[in-house]
Structures are given as C-alpha cells and as structure tokens.
Short mmCIF file of C-alpha atoms in Angstrom, two decimals:
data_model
loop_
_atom_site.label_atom_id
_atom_site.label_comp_id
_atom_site.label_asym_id
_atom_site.label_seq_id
_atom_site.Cartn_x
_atom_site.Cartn_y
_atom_site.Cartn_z
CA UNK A 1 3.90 21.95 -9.30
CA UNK A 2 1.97 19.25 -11.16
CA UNK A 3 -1.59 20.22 -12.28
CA UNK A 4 -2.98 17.71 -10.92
CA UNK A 5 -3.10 18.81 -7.61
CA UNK A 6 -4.68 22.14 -5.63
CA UNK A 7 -2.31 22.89 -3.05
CA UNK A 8 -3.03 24.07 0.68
CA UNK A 9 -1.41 27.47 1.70
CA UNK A 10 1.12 27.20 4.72
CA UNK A 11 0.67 28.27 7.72
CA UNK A 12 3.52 30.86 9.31
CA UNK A 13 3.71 27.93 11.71
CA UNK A 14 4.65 25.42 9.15
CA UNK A 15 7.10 27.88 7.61
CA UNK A 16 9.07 28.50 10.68
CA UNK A 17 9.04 24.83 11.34
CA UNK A 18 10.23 23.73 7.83
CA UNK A 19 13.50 22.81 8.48
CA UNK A 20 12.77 19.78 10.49
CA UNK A 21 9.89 17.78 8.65
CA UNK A 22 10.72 14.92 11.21
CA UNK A 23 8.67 16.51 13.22
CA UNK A 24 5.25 16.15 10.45
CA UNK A 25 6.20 12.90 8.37
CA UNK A 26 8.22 10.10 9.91
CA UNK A 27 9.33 6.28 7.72
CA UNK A 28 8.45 3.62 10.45
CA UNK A 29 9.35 0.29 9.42
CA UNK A 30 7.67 -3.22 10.24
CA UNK A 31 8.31 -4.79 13.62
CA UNK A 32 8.04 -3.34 17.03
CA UNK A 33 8.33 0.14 16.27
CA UNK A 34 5.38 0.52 13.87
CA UNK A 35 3.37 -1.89 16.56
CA UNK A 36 4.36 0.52 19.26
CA UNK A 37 3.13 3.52 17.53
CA UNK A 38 0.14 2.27 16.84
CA UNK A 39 -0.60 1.35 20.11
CA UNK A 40 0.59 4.80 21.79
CA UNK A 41 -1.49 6.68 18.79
CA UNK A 42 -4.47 4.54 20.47
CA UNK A 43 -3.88 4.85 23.86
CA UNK A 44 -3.40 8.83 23.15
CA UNK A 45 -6.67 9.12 21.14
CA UNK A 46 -9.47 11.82 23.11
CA UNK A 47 -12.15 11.88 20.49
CA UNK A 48 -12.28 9.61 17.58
CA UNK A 49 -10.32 6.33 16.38
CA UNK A 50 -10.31 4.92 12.70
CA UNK A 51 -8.58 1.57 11.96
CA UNK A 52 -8.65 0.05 8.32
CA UNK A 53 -6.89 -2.80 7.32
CA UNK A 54 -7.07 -5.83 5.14
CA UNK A 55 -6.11 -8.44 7.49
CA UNK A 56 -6.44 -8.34 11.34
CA UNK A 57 -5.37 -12.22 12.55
CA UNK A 58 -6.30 -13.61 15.95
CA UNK A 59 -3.00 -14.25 17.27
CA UNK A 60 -0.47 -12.49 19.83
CA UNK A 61 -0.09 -9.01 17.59
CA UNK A 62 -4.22 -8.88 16.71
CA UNK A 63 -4.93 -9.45 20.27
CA UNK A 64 -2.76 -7.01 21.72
CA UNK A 65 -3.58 -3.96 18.99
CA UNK A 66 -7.53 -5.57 19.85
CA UNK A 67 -7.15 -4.62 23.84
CA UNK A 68 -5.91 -1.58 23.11
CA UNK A 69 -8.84 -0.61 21.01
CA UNK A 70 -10.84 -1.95 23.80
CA UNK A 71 -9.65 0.13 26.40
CA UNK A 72 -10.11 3.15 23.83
CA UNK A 73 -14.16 2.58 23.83
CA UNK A 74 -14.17 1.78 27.34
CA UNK A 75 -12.17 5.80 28.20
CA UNK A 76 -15.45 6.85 25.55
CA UNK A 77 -13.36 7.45 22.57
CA UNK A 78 -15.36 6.56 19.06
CA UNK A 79 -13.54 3.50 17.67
CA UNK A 80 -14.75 2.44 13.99
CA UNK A 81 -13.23 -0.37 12.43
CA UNK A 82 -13.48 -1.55 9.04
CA UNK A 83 -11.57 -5.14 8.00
CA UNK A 84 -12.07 -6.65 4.36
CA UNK A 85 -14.27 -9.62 4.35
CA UNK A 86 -11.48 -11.39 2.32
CA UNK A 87 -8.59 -10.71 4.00
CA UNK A 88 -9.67 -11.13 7.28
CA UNK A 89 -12.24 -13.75 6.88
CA UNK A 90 -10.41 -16.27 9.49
CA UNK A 91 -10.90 -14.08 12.08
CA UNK A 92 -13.80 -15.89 14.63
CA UNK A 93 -17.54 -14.73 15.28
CA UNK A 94 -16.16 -14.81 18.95
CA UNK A 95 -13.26 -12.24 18.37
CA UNK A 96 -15.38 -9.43 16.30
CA UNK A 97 -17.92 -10.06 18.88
CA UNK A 98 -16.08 -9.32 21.75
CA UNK A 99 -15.11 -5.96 19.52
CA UNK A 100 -18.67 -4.97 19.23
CA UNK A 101 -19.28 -5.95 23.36
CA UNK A 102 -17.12 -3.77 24.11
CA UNK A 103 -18.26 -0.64 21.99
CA UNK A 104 -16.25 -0.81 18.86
CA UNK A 105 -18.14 0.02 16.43
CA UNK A 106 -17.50 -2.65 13.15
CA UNK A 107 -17.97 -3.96 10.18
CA UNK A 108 -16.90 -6.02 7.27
CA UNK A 109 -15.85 -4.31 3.79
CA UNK A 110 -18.21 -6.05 1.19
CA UNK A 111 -19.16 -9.76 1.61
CA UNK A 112 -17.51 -12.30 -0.72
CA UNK A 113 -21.31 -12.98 -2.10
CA UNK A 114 -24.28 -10.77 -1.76
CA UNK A 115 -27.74 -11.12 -3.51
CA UNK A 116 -26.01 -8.47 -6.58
CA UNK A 117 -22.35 -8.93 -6.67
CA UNK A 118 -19.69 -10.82 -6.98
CA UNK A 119 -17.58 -8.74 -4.75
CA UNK A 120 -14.30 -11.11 -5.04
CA UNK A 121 -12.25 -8.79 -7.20
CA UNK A 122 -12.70 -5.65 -5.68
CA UNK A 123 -11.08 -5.59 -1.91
CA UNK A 124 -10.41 -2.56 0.57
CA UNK A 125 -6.96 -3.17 0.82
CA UNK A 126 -5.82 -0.39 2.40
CA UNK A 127 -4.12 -0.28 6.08
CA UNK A 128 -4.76 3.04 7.81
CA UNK A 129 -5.14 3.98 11.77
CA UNK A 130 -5.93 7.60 12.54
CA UNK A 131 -6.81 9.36 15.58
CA UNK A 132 -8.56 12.65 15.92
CA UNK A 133 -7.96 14.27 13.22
CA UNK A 134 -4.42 15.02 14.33
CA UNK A 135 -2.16 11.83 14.05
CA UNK A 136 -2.25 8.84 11.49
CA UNK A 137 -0.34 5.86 10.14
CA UNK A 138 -0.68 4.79 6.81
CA UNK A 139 1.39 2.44 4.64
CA UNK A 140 1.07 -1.51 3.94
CA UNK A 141 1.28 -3.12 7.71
CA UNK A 142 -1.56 -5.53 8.49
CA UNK A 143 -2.39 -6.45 11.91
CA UNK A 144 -0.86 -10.02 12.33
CA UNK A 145 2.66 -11.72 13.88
CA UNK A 146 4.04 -12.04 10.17
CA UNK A 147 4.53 -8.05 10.61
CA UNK A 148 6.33 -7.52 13.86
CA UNK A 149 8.49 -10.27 13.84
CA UNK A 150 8.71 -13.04 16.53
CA UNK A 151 11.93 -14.28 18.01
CA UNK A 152 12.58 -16.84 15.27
CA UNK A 153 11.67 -14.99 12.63
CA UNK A 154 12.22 -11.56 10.91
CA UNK A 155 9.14 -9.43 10.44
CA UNK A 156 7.93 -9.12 6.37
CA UNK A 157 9.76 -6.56 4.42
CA UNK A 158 7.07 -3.48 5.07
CA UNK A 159 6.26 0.29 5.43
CA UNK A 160 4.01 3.03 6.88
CA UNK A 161 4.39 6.53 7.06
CA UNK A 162 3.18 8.19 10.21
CA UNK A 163 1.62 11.89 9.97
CA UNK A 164 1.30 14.29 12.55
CA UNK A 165 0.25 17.38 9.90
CA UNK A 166 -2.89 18.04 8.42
CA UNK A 167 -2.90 15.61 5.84
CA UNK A 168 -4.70 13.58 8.75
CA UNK A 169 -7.91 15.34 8.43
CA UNK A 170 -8.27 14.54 5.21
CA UNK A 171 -7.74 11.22 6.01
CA UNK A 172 -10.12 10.55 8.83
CA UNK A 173 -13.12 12.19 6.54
CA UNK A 174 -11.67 9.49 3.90
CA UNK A 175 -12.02 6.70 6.66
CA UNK A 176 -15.24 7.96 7.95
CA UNK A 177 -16.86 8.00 4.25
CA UNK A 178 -15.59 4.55 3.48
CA UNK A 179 -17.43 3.39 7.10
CA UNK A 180 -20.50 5.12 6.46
CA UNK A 181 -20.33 4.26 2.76
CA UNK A 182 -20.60 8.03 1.61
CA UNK A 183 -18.82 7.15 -1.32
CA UNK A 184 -18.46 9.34 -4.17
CA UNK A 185 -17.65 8.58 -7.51
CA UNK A 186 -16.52 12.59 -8.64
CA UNK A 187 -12.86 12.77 -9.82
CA UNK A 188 -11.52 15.39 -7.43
CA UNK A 189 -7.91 15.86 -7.29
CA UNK A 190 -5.99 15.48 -4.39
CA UNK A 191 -4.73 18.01 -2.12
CA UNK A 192 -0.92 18.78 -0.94
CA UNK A 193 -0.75 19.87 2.62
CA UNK A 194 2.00 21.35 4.39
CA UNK A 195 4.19 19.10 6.78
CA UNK A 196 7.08 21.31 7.80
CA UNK A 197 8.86 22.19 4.34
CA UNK A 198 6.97 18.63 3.04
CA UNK A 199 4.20 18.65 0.97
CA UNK A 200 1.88 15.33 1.67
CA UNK A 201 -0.46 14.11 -0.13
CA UNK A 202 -3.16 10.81 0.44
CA UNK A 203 -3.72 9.06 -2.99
CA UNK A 204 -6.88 6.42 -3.94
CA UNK A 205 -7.19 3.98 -6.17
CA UNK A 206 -10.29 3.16 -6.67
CA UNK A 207 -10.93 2.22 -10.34
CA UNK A 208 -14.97 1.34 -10.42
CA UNK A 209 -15.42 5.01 -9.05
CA UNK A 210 -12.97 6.68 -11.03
CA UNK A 211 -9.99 7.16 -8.80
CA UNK A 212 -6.35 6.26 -10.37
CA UNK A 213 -4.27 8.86 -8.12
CA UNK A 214 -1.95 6.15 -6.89
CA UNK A 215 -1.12 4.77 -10.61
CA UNK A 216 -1.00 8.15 -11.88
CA UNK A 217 1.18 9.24 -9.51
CA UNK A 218 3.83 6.53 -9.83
CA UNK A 219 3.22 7.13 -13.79
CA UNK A 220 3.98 11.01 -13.96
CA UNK A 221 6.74 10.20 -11.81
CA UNK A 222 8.58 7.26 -13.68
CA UNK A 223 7.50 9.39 -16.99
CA UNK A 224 9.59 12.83 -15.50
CA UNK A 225 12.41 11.11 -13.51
CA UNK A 226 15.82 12.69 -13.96
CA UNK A 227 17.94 10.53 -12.40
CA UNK A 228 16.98 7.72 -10.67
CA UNK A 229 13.81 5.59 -9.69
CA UNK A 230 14.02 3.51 -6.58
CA UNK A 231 11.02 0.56 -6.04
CA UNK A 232 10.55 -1.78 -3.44
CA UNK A 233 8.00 -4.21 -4.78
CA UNK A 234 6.32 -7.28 -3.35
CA UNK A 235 3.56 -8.70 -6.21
CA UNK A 236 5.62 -6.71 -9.18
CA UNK A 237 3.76 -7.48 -11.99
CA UNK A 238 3.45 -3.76 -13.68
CA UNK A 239 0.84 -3.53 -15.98
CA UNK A 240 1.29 -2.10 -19.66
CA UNK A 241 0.63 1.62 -18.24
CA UNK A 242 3.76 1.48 -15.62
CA UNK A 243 6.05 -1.27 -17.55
CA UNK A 244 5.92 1.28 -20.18
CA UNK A 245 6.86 4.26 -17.99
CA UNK A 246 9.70 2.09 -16.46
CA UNK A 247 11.31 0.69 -19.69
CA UNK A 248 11.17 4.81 -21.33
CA UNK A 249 12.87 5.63 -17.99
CA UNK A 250 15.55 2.92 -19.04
CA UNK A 251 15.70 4.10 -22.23
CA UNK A 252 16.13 7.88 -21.42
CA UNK A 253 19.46 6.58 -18.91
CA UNK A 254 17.50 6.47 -15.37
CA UNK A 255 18.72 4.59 -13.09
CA UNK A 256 16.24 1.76 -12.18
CA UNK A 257 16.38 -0.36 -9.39
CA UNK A 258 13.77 -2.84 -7.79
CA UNK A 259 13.99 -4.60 -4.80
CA UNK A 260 12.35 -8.07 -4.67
CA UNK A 261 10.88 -11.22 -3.53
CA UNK A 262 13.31 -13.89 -3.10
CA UNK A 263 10.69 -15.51 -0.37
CA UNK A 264 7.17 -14.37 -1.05
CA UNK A 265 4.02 -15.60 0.80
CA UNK A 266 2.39 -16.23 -2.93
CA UNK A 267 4.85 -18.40 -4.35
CA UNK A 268 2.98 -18.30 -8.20
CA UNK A 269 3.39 -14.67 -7.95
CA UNK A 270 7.17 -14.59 -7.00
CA UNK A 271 7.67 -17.18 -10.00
CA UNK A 272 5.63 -15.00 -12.43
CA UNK A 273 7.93 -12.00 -11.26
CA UNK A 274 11.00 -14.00 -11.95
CA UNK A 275 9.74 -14.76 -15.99
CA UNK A 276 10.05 -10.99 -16.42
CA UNK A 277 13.44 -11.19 -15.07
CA UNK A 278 15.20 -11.24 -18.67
CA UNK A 279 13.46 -8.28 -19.93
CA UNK A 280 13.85 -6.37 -16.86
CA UNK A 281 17.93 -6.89 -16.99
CA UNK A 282 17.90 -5.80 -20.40
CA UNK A 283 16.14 -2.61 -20.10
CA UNK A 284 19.40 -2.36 -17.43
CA UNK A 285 17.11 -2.56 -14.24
CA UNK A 286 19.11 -3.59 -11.51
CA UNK A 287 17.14 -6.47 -9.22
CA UNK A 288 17.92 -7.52 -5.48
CA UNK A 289 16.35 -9.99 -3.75
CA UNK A 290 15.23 -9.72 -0.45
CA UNK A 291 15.66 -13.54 1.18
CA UNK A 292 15.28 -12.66 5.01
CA UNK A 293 11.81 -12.57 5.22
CA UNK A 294 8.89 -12.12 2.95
CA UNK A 295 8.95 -9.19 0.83
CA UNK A 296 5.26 -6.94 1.59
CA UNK A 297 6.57 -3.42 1.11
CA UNK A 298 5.11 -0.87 -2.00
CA UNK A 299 7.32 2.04 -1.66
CA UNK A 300 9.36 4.04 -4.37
CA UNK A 301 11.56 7.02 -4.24
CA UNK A 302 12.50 8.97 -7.43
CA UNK A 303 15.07 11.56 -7.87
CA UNK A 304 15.37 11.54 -4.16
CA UNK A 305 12.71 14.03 -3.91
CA UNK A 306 9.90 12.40 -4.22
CA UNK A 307 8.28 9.27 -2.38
CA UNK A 308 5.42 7.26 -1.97
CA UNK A 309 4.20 4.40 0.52
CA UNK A 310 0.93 2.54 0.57
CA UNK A 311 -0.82 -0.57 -0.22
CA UNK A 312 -0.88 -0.22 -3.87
CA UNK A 313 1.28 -2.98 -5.91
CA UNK A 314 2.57 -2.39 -8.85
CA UNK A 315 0.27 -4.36 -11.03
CA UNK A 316 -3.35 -4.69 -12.76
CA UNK A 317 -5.08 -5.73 -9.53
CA UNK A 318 -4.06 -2.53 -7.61
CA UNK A 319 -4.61 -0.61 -10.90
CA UNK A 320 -8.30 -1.73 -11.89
CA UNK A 321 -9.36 -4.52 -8.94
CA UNK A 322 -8.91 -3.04 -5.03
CA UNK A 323 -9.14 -0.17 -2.84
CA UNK A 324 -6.17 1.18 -2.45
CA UNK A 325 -4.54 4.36 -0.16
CA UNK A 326 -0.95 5.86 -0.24
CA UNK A 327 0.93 8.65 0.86
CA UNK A 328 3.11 10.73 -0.97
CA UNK A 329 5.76 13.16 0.23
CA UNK A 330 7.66 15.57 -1.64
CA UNK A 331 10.55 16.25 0.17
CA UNK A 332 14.50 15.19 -0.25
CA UNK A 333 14.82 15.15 3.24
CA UNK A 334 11.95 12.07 3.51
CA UNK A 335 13.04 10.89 0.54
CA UNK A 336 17.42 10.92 1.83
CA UNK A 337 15.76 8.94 4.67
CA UNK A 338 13.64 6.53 2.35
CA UNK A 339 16.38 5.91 0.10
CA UNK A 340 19.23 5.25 3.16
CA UNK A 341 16.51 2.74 4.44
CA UNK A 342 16.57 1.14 1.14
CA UNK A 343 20.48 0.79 0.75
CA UNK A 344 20.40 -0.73 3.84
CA UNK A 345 18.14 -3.46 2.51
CA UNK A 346 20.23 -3.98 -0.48
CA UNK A 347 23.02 -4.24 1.13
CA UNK A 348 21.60 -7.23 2.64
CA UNK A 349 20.06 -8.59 -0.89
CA UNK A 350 21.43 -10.35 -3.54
CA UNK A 351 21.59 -8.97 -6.89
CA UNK A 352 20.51 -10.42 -9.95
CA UNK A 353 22.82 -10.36 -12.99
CA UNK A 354 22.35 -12.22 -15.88
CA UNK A 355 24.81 -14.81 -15.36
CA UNK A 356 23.25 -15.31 -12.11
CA UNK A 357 20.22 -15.75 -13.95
CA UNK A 358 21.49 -18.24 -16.20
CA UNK A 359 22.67 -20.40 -13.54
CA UNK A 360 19.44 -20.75 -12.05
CA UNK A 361 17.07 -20.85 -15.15
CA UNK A 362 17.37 -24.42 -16.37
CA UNK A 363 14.53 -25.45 -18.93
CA UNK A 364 12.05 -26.90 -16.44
CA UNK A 365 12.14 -23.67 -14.40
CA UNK A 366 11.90 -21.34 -17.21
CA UNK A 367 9.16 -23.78 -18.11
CA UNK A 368 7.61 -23.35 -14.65
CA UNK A 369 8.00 -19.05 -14.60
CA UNK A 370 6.24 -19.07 -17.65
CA UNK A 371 3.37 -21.33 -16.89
CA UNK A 372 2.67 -19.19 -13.76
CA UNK A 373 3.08 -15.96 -15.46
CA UNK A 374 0.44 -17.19 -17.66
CA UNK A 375 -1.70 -18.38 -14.47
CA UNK A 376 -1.70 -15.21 -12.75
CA UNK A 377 -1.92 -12.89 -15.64
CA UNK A 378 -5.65 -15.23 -16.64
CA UNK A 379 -6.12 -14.81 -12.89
CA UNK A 380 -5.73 -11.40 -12.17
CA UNK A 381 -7.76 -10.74 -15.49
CA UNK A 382 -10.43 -12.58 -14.10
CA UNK A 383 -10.63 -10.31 -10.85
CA UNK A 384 -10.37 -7.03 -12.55
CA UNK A 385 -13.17 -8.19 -15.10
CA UNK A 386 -15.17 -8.20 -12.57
CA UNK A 387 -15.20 -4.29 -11.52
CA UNK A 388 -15.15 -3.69 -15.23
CA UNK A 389 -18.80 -6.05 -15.68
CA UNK A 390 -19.79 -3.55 -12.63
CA UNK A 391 -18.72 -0.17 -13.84
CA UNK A 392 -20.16 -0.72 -17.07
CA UNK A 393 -24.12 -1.52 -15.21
CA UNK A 394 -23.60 1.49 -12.90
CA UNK A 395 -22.62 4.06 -15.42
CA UNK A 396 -23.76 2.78 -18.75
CA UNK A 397 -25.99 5.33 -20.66
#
C-alpha cells in the first residue's frame, strides 16, 4: 500500500460483505439518476444534512433540490449549506432568503472582496451532499438544469460517486469544518476505509493550507501505471507536475487516453486544450471528443484498479488556486464499471488523429489556439498568484 496513507482495519462485517462493493461505492452519472439520489438521500436524512457546491442556479433543478432541503428543516433535521460566492453569485437575495426562513442554516464561501483579500483565485469548488454520517455523494455535479438534462438537451458530461461506507464520516466532519471554518493547515494524510473489498479514500486540494492529495494522487498514479491510464477531462490544461507524469507514462508504453471537450461552456479553454493537441498525439495519447453535450466530468481510471472522481481539473488552478474534494476507490470491480462507462462514451466520440488534425488546423486557427493558450495560461497565473501573495503573509518567518 502507498505510504502515504494510514489505513482503517475492516470490520468482519465488511469482510463478509466484500464481494459485492455495489453495495458501499456506486458511479452515478449526470441526469436524473444523480438528481434522484440526491433528493431520496435528503428526504431520508434523521439527523444532520451537509450540501456543498459551487453553483446552485435558480431554475427548475435548484428549486426542486431547494424544497427538498426545505422540507428537511421543517421534519427538524440540521441542514448547513455552503455555496461559493463566485459560482453561485446569480443566485437572488430572495432565494437564499427563503433558505434561511425556513431554517437552513447558510452561507457564502469567501466574498469576491473583503477589507484583506482578494479572494478571486481561491474558490470552494467542491460539490458534496452528505447525510448523517452514513450516506454521501461526492463528485463534480452542480445544482443547475445544465446537469440533469432537459428534453432538448443532453445533460453535461459529469460524475459523482455515492458512498454508503464509512468514508462518509470523514466527510461530514470535513463539511462541518469547512462551515464552521475550523480549518487546519497540518498535512495529515488521508485515510482508506473499508467499502466491501474497496478501499475509499476523500482527497483535498487545498494548496494555501498545504493540502495536494488530489494532485498527488493522480501523480503517483500516472508515475506507477502498468498498463493503461484512462482520463475524462473537461478544462485539461495539466500543469508541468502531471504533463510530466503523463508524457513518462507514454514513454514507458502506457496506454493513454483522454476524453474531451468538443463543446465546452469556456470556449478559450477548449481552444487552449486543442493547441496541445500536437504534442499530445505524439506522445501517442489517444483523444476523443465528446460533442453531445458539454464536457464537466474529472474522472480517471488506471490499470483498472484504481479510480478517482471529484471536482479537481487537471490543471494549475485545481493544483495551486481552489478548494477541491475527490474520491478515490481502489477496487477493479469500481474501476471495470468506471472504465465500461467510459467506452461507452467513446464509442459515441470522435477520435482525433493527426490527419484529422490537419484538416481542421488551418493557419488562422492554429493562430487562434495559440493566442488563447497564451490567454489562459497569463490568466490562470494570475489567479494562482494570488494564494501564493497569501501563503507567503500567513506563513512567512
């Protein structure tokens, strides 16, 4: 086992159970059945609710997930919830009101402006609901249409893992802490609990306080695949840490593929992505682009035993810039199921060769990949500087 983690000891009950992790760790895709989920995962909650999420929009989907939440306070259950100031900043005075006038208990992650900070670059980005200790999802959903689909349109490309194992304890206290700002800034590594034969664990990324589990965790994995690395990547912009754990993967024969943005809601972004194309193809990295919706999803399989699902993107932003919160699973039988989803989604793709390539990238659009690769790379400097200009006053000697 990797040393960086401290692993829980199984219960006899997980032992006997661990041929059907199913029954711990289930892949729920966007649409319906994640909304569906969520709202049974409410309406079941006793105790305690925690929802987290970057963006939580006023329309048909944030309305009904906001009625159930309702009815949750109203039955006496404790329901926190804690949106980014950024992400959901269109939401009205009326609708968080209405929250509060009802008992939710809420609040906004960091103001775009305060009388200290500049709080632009660093965003809780995360998108968690857990209930009582007992049952969670996690992954990269937001609350909003765009996510489960409406009849003319497919929902975004997106995951969440839901947990029904111990793993959500640890993530309530991690909720609870980042609603009651209890913070800490100690490097403690995380924890694998049992799910059936499974073995979960919930990663942060939290650069300004010293937390880089998600990027080390998709680094020690690229860095000891075997056979073959698996990514499905909306924002793909890997920083010099991951691009060079990819590109020795390459090197060393893995098989690399990454599943793309052919329609992205950040059109600069998609364009920057497409400037690395050439350098991607000749490492021997195998692209598909998903054109049915918007691509949202940050999810990787390697070696078909291990997996991961969050909100972290693979670039600088996620690495240095936001709060960030992912599962990982070790288990093939998770990862068979991750990986079959994924086929599925390529076989609806279209692959990029370089021929195909070269009949698309005339002068002016090379012309305009590079001048947006160059925009968002000064951009997303500019956002992580700012967590570095604050690390450096709160723990400079």
């Amino acid at each position: 086992m990797d040393h960086r983690y401290a692993v829980r000891k199984r219960s006899k009950t997980a032992l006997q159970n661990a041929a059907d992790d199913s029954k711990y760790i289930e892949l729920v895709r966007s649409g319906e059945d994640y909304f569906l989920r969520l709202e049974k995962l409410i309406d079941k909650a006793e105790k305690e609710i925690h929802l987290q999420t970057y963006i939580f929009e006023n329309d048909e989907t944030g309305n009904r997930i906001a009625s159930c939440l309702k009815k949750a306070a109203q039955r006496k259950v404790k329901v926190y919830v804690l949106l980014d100031a950024y992400g959901s900043a269109a939401l009205p005075n009326s609708f968080t009101q209405d929250l509060v006038q009802h008992g939710i208990l809420f609040r906004f992650f960091s103001p775009l402006f305060s009388l200290n900070n500049f709080y632009i670059g660093r965003r809780m980005h995360h998108k968690i609901v857990v209930a009582d200790e007992k049952m969670a999802l996690i992954g990269g959903i937001n609350i909003a249409d765009k996510y489960h689909g409406t009849t003319g349109s497919e929902p975004w490309l997106d995951y969440a893992v839901q947990l029904n194992c111990p793993a959500a304890e640890n993530l309530q206290k991690l909720c609870s802490d980042y609603f009651f700002k209890k913070g800490s800034s100690k490097k403690i590594p995380p924890v694998l609990h049992s799910a059936g034969s499974a073995l979960v664990g919930i990663l942060q990324n939290d650069w300004l306080q010293r937390k880089t589990e998600v990027c080390d965790a998709y680094t020690n994995a690229f860095i000891h695949a075997k056979k073959e690395i698996v990514i499905v990547g909306s924002y793909f912009l890997p920083g010099n840490r991951l691009a060079k754990a990819l590109k020795k993967a390459c090197k060393r024969g893995i098989r690399t593929t990454v599943i793309l943005a052919g329609i992205s809601d950040v059109p600069l972004v998609r364009r920057a992505t497409e400037h690395l194309y050439s350098s991607f193809l000749d490492g021997h990295v195998r692209i598909f682009e998903w054109n049915k919706s918007v691509v949202h999803g940050k999810a990787a399989v390697v070696d078909n035993k291990w997996s991961t699902i969050g909100s972290f993107n693979l670039n600088s932003l996620s690495c240095y810039g936001s709060i960030e919160m992912n599962v990982e699973v070790h288990s093939g039988e998770f990862a068979e199921n991750l990986r079959a989803d994924f086929e599925m989604v390529i076989s609806q793709c279209s692959e990029i060769t370089k021929e195909s390539l070269r009949q698309r990238a005339g002068i002016f659009n090379k012309l305009g990949n590079w001048i947006s690769y160059q925009m968002v790379r000064t951009t997303m400097f500019f956002l992580t500087f700012l967590p570095h200009l604050r690390f450096l006053k709160n723990y400079r000697l």
